[in-house]
Short mmCIF file of C-alpha atoms in Angstrom, two decimals:
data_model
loop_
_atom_site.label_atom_id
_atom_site.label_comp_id
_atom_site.label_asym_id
_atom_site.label_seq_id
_atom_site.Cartn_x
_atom_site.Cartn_y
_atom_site.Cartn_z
CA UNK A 1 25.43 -15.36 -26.29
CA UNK A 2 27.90 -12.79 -27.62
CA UNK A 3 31.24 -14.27 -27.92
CA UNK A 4 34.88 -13.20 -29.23
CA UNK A 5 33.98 -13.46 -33.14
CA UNK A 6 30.92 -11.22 -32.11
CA UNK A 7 33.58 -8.46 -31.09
CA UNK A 8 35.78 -9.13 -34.26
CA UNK A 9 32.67 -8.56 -36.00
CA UNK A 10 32.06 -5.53 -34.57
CA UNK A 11 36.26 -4.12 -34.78
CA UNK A 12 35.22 -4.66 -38.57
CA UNK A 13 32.17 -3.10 -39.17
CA UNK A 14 33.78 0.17 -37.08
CA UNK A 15 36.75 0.21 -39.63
CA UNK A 16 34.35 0.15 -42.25
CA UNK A 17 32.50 3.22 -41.09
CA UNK A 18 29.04 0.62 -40.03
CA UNK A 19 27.21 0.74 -36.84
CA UNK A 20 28.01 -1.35 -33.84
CA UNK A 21 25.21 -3.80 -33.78
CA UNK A 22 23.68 -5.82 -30.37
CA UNK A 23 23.87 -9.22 -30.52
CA UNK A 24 20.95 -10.73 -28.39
CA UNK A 25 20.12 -7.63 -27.33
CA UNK A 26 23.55 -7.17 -25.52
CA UNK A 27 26.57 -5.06 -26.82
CA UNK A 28 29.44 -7.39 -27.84
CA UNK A 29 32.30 -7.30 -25.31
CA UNK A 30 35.53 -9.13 -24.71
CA UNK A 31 35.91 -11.50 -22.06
CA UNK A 32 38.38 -11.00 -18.87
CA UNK A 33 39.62 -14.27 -17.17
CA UNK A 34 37.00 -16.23 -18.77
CA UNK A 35 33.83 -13.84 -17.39
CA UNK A 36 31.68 -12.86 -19.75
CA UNK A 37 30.22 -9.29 -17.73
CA UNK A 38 33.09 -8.96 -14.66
CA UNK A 39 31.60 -6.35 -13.32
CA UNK A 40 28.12 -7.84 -12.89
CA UNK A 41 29.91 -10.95 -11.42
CA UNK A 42 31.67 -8.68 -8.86
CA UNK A 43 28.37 -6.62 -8.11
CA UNK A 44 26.56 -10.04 -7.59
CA UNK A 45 28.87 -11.81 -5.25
CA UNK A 46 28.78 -8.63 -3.45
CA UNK A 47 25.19 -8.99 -3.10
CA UNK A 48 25.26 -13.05 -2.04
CA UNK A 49 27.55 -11.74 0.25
CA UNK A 50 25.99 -9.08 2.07
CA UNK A 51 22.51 -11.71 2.05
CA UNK A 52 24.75 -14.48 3.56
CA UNK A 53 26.18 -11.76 6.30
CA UNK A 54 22.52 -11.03 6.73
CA UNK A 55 21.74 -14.48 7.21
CA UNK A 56 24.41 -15.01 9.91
CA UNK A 57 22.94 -12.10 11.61
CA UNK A 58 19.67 -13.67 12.40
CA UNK A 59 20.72 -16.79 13.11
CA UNK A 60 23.24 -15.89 15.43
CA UNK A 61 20.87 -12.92 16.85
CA UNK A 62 17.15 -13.56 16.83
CA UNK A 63 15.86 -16.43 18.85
CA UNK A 64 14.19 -19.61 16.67
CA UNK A 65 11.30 -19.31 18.49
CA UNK A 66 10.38 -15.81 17.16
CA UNK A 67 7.20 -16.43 15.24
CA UNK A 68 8.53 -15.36 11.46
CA UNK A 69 12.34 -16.67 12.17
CA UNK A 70 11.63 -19.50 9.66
CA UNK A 71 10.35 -16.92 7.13
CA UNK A 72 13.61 -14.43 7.42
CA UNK A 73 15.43 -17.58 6.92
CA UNK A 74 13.38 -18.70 4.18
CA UNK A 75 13.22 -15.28 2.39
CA UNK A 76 17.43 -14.76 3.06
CA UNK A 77 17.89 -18.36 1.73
CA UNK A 78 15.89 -17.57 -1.50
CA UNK A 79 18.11 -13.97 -1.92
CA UNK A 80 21.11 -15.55 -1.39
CA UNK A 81 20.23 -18.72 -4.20
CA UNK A 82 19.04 -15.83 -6.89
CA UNK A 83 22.67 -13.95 -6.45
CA UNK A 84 24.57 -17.08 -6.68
CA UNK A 85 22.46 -17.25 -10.16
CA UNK A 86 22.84 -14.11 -11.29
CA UNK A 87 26.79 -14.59 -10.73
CA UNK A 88 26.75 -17.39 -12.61
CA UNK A 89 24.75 -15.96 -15.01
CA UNK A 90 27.20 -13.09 -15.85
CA UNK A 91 29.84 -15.59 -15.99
CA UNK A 92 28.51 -17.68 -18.63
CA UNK A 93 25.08 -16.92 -20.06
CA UNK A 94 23.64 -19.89 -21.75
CA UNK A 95 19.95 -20.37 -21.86
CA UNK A 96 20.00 -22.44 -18.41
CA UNK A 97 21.05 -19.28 -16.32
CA UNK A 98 19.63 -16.75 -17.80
CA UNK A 99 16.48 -18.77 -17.35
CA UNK A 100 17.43 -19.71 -13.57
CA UNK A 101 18.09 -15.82 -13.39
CA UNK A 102 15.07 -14.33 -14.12
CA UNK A 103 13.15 -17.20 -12.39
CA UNK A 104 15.60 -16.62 -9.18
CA UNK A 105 15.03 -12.52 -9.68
CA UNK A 106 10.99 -12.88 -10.05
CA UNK A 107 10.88 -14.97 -7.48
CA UNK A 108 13.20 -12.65 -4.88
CA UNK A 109 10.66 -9.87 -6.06
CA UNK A 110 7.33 -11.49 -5.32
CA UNK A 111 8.96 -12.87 -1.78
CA UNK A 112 10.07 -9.45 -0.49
CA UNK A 113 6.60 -8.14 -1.64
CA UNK A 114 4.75 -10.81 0.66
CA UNK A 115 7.67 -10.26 3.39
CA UNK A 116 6.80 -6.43 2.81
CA UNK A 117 2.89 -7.02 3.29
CA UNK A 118 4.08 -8.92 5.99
CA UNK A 119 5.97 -6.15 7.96
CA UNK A 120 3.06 -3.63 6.93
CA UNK A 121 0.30 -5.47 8.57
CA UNK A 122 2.10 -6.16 11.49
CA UNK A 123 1.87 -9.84 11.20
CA UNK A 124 5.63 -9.89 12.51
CA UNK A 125 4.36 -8.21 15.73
CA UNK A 126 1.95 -11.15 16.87
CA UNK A 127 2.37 -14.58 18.40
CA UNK A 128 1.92 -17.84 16.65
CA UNK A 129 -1.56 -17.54 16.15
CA UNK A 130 -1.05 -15.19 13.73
CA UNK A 131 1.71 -17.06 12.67
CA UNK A 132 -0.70 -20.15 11.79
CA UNK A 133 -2.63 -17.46 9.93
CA UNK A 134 0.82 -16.44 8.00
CA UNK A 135 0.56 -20.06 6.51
CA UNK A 136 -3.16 -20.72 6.03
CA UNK A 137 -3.39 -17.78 4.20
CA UNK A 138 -0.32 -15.87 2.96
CA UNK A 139 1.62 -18.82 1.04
CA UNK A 140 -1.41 -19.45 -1.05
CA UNK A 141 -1.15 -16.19 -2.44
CA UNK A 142 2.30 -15.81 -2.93
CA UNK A 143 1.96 -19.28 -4.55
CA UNK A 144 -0.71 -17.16 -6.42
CA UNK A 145 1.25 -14.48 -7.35
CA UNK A 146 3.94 -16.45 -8.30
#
């Protein structure tokens, strides 16, 4: 975690003529109103924005009864938790969210690859045969992959 002394550090070892070290592998910066990366906070609320927009979009405008509606839901859901991480995580990175944010990122990754695979093979296109097929077979392998 890079914190103010990290930066007073670093105003030193300029003056002396020294490099500007990385602490954690992260430049030291100085806070602004109590953030630790603003502009990643910003970028990532943005995101769990636009994903919770998204999210209002189906519900309100695809029926329930389409055959993948619970997936969309399931794979917005899952975007819109790994934002909320990653905001917190550029808030205040302790080991707890930078954990939660790489598990929330991998996870978003591996998800829009089986969603992806999904769209590709046409599954989405199908009734809810196919559907029961989605389950049998698809979540064990994301599972797998995961």
């Amino acid at each position: 975690v890079v914190s103010t002394q990290s930066t007073g550090m670093t105003e030193k070892r300029i003056a002396l003529g020294k490099p500007v070290l990385q602490y954690n592998g992260r430049w030291a910066s100085r806070r602004y109103a109590g953030l630790q990366e603003p502009a990643s906070v910003f970028f990532s609320f943005c995101n769990g924005f636009a994903v919770f927009l998204g999210i209002s979009n189906l519900v309100a405008k695809v029926p329930v009864t389409y055959n993948l509606f619970h997936t969309w839901l399931g794979y917005g859901i899952v975007c819109l938790v790994t934002w909320f991480v990653s905001f917190l995580f550029h808030a205040k990175d302790t080991v707890t969210t930078e954990i939660l944010d790489y598990l929330g990122a991998s996870t978003m990754v591996m998800l829009s690859l089986y969603c992806m695979l999904l769209r590709i093979s046409g599954r989405d296109q199908f009734g809810k045969i196919k559907n029961h097929l989605n389950y049998k077979y698809g979540l064990p392998i994301f599972l797998l992959w995961s």
